[in-house]
Coordinates of N, CA, C and O and ligand atoms in Angstrom, one line a residue:
X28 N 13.5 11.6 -16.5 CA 12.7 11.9 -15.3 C 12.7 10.7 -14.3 O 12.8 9.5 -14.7
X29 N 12.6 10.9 -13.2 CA 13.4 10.0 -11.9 C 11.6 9.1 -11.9 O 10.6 9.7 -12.4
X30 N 11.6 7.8 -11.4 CA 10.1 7.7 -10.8 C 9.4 8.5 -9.7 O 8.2 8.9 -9.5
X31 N 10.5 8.7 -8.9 CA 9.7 9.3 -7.6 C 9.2 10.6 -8.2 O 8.4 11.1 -7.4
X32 N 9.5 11.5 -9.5 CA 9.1 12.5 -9.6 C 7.9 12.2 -10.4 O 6.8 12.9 -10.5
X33 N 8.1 11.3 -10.9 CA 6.3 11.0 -12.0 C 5.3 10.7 -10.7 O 4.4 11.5 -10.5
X34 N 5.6 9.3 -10.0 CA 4.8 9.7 -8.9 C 4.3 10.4 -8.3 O 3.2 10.2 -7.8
X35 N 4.8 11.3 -8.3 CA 5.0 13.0 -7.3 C 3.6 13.7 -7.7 O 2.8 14.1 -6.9
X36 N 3.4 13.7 -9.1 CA 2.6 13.8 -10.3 C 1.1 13.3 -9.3 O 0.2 14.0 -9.0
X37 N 1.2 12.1 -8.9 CA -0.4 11.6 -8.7 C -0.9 12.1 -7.6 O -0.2 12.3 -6.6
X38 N -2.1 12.4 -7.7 CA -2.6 12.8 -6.8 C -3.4 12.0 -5.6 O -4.0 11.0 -6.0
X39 N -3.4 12.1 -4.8 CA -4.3 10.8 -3.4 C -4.9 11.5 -2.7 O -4.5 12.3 -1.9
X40 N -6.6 10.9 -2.9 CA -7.7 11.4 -1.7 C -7.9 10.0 -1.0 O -8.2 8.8 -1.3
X41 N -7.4 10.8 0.5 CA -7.7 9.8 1.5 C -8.9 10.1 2.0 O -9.4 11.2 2.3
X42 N -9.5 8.4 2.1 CA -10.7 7.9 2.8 C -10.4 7.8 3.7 O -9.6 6.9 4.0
X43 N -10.9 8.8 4.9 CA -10.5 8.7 6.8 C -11.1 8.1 7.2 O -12.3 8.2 7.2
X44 N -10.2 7.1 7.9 CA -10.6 6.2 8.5 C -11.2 4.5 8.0 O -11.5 3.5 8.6
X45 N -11.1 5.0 6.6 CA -11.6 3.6 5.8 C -10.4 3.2 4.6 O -10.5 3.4 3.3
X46 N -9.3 2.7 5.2 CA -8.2 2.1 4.7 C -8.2 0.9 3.9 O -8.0 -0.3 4.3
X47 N -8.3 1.3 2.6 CA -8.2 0.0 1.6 C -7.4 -1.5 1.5 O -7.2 -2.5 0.9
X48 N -7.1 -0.7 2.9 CA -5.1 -2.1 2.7 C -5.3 -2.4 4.3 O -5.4 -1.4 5.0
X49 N -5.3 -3.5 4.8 CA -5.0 -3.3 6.3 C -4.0 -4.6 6.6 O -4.2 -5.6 6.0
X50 N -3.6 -4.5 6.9 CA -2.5 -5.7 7.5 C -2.8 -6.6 9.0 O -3.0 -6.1 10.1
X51 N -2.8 -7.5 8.7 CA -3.6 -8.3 9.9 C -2.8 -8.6 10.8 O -1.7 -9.2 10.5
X52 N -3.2 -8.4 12.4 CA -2.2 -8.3 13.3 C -2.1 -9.5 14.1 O -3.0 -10.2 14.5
X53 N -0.2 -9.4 14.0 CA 0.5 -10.6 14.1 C 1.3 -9.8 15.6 O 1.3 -8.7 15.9
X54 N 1.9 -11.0 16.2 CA 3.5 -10.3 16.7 C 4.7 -10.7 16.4 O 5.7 -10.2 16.9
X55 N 4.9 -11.6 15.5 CA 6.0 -11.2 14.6 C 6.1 -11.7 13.0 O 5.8 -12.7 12.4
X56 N 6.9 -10.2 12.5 CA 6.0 -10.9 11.3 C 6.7 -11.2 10.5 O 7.9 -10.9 10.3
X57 N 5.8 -12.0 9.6 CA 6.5 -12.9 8.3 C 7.4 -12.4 7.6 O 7.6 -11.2 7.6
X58 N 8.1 -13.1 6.9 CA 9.1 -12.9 5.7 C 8.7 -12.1 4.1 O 9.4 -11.4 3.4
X59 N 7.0 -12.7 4.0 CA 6.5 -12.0 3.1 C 6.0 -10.8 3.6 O 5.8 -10.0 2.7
X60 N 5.5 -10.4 4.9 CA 5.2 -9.4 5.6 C 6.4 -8.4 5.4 O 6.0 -7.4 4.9
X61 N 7.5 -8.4 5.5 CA 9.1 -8.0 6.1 C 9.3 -7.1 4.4 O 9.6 -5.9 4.2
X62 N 8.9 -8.5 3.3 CA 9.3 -7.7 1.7 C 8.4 -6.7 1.3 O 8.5 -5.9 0.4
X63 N 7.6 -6.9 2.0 CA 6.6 -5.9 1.6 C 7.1 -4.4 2.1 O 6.7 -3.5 1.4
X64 N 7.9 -4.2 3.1 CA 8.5 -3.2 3.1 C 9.7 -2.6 2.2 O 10.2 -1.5 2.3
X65 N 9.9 -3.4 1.6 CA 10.8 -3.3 0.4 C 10.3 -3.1 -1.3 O 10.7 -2.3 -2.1
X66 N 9.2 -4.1 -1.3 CA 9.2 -3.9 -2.6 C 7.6 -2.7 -2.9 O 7.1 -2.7 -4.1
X67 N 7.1 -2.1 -2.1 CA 6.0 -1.5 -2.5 C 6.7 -0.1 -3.0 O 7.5 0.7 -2.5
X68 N 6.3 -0.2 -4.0 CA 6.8 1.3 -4.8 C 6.7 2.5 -4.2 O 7.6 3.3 -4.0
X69 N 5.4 2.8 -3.7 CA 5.2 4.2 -3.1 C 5.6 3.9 -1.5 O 5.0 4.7 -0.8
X70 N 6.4 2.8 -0.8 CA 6.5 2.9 0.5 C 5.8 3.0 1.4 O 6.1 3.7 2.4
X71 N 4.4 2.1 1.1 CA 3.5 2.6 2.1 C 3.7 1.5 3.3 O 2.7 1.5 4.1
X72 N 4.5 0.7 3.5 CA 4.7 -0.2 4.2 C 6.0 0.1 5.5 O 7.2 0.2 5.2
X73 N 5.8 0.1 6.2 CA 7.1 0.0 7.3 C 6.5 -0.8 8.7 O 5.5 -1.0 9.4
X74 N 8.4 -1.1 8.8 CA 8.5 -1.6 10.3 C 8.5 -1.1 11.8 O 9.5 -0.7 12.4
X75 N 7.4 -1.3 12.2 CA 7.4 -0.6 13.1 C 8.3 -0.2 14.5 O 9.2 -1.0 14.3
X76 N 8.5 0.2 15.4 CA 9.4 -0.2 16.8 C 9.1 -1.1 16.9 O 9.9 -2.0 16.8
X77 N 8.0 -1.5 17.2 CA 7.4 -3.1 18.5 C 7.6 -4.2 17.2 O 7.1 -5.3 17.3
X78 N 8.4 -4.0 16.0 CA 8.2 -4.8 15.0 C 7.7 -5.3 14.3 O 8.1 -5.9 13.4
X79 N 5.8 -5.1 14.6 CA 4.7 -5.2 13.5 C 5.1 -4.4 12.2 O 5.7 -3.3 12.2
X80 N 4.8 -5.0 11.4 CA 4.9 -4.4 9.9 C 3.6 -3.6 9.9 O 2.6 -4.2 10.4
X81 N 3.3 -2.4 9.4 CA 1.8 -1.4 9.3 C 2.1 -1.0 7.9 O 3.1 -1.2 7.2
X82 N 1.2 -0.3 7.6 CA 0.3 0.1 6.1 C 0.3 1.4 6.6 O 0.2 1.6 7.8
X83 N 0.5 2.8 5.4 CA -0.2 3.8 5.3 C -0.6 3.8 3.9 O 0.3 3.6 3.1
X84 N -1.7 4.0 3.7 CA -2.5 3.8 2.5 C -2.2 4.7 1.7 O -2.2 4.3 0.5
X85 N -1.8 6.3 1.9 CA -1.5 7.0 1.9 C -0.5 7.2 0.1 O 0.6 7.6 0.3
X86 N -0.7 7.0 -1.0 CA 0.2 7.5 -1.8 C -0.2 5.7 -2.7 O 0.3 5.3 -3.8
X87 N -1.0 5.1 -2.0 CA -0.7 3.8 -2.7 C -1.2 3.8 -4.4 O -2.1 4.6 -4.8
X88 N -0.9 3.2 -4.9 CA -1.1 3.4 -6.5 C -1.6 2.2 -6.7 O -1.5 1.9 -7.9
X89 N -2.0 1.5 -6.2 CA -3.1 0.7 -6.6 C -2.5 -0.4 -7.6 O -3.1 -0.7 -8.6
X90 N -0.9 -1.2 -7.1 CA -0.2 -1.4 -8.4 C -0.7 -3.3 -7.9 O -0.8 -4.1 -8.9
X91 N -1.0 -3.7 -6.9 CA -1.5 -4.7 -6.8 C -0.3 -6.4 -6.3 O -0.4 -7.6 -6.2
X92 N 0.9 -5.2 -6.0 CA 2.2 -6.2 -5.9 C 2.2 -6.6 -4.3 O 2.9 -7.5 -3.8
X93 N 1.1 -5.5 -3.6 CA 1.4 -6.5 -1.8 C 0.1 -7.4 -1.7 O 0.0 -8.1 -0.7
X94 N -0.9 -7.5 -2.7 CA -2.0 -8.2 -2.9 C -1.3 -9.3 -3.2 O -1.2 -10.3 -2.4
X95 N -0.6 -9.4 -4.5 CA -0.1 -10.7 -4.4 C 0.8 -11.2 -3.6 O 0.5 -12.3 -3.3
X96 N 1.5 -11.0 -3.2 CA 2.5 -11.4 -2.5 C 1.9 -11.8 -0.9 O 2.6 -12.6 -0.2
X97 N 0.7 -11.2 -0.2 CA 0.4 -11.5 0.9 C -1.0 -11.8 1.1 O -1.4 -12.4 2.0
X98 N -2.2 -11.3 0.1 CA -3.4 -11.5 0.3 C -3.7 -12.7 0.7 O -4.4 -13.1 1.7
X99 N -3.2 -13.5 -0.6 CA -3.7 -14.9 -0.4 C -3.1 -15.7 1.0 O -3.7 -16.8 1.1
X100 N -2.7 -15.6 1.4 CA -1.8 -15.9 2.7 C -2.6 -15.2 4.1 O -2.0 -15.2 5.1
X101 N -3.9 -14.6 3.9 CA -4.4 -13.7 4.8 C -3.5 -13.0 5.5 O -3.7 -12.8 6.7
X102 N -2.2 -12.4 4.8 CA -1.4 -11.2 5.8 C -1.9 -10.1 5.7 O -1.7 -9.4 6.7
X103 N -2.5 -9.7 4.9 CA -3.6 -8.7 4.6 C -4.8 -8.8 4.0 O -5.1 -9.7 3.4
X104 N -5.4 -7.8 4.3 CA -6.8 -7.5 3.1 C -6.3 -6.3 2.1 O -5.4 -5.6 2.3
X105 N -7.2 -6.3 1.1 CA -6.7 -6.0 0.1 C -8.4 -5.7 -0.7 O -9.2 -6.6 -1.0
X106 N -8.6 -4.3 -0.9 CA -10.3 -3.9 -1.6 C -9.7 -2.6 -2.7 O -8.8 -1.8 -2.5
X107 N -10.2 -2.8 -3.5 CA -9.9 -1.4 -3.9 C -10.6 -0.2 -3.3 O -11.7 -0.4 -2.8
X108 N -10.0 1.3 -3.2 CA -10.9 2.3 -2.5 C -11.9 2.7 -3.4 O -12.1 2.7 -4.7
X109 N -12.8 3.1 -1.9 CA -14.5 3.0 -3.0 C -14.1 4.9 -3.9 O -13.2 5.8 -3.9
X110 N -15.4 4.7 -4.5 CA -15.2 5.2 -5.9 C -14.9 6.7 -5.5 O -15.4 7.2 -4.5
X111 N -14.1 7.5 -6.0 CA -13.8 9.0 -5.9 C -12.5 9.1 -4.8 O -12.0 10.2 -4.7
X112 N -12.0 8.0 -4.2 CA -10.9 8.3 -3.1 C -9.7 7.0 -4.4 O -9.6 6.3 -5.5
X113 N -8.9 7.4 -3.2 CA -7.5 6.8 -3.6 C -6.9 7.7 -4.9 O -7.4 8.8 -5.3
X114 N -5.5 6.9 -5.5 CA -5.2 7.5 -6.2 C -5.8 8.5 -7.7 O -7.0 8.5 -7.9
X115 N -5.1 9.1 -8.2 CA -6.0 9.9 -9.3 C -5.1 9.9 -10.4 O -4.8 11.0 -10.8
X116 N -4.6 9.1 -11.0 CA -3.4 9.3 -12.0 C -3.4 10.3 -12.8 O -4.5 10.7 -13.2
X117 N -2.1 10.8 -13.1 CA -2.2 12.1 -14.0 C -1.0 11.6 -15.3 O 0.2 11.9 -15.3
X118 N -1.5 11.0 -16.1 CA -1.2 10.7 -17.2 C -0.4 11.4 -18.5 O -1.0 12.4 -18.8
X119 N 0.4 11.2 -19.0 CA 1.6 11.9 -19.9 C 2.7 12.6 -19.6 O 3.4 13.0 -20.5
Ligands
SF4_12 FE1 2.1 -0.5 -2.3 FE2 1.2 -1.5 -4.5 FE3 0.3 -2.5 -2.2 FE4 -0.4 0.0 -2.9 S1 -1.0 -2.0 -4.0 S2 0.4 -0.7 -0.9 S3 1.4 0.7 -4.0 S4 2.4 -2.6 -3.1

């Protein structure tokens, strides 16, 4: 079984308008900003036209690999979603 199809599996309630991940705006952005479009599993990261890097929270799984790589660096914030939203894992 492929990942993207286990993924596929989870389920995500989005909190509108209250985005657990936000990316702090720059005009051009960093190198660790840049991998972050690469290495987030569910792709919630891209580059935009104007070249800001943005967030859609949208599918995130909560794996904690753009927390490290940028939180501490204030490139983002980084909360878990409050209780009953975000992902829903569906297990086995
Ligand atoms: Fe992507 Fe993981 Fe960050 Fe969620 S926590 S946005 S899945 S890298």
């Amino acid at each position: 079984v492929r990942v993207e199809d286990k993924l596929f599996q989870n389920r995500y309630l989005v909190d509108a308008g209250r985005p657990h991940i936000t990316v702090t705006p720059h005009t051009v952005p960093s190198p660790r900003l840049l991998a972050l479009t690469h290495v987030c599993p569910a792709g919630c990261y891209t580059q935009a036209d104007s070249g800001q890097v943005e967030i859609s929270t949208d599918g995130c799984v909560e794996c904690g690999t753009c927390r490290v790589v940028a939180e501490p660096y204030g490139e983002i914030t980084w909360n878990y979603p409050r209780g009953g939203f975000g992902v829903l894992f569906k297990f086995g």
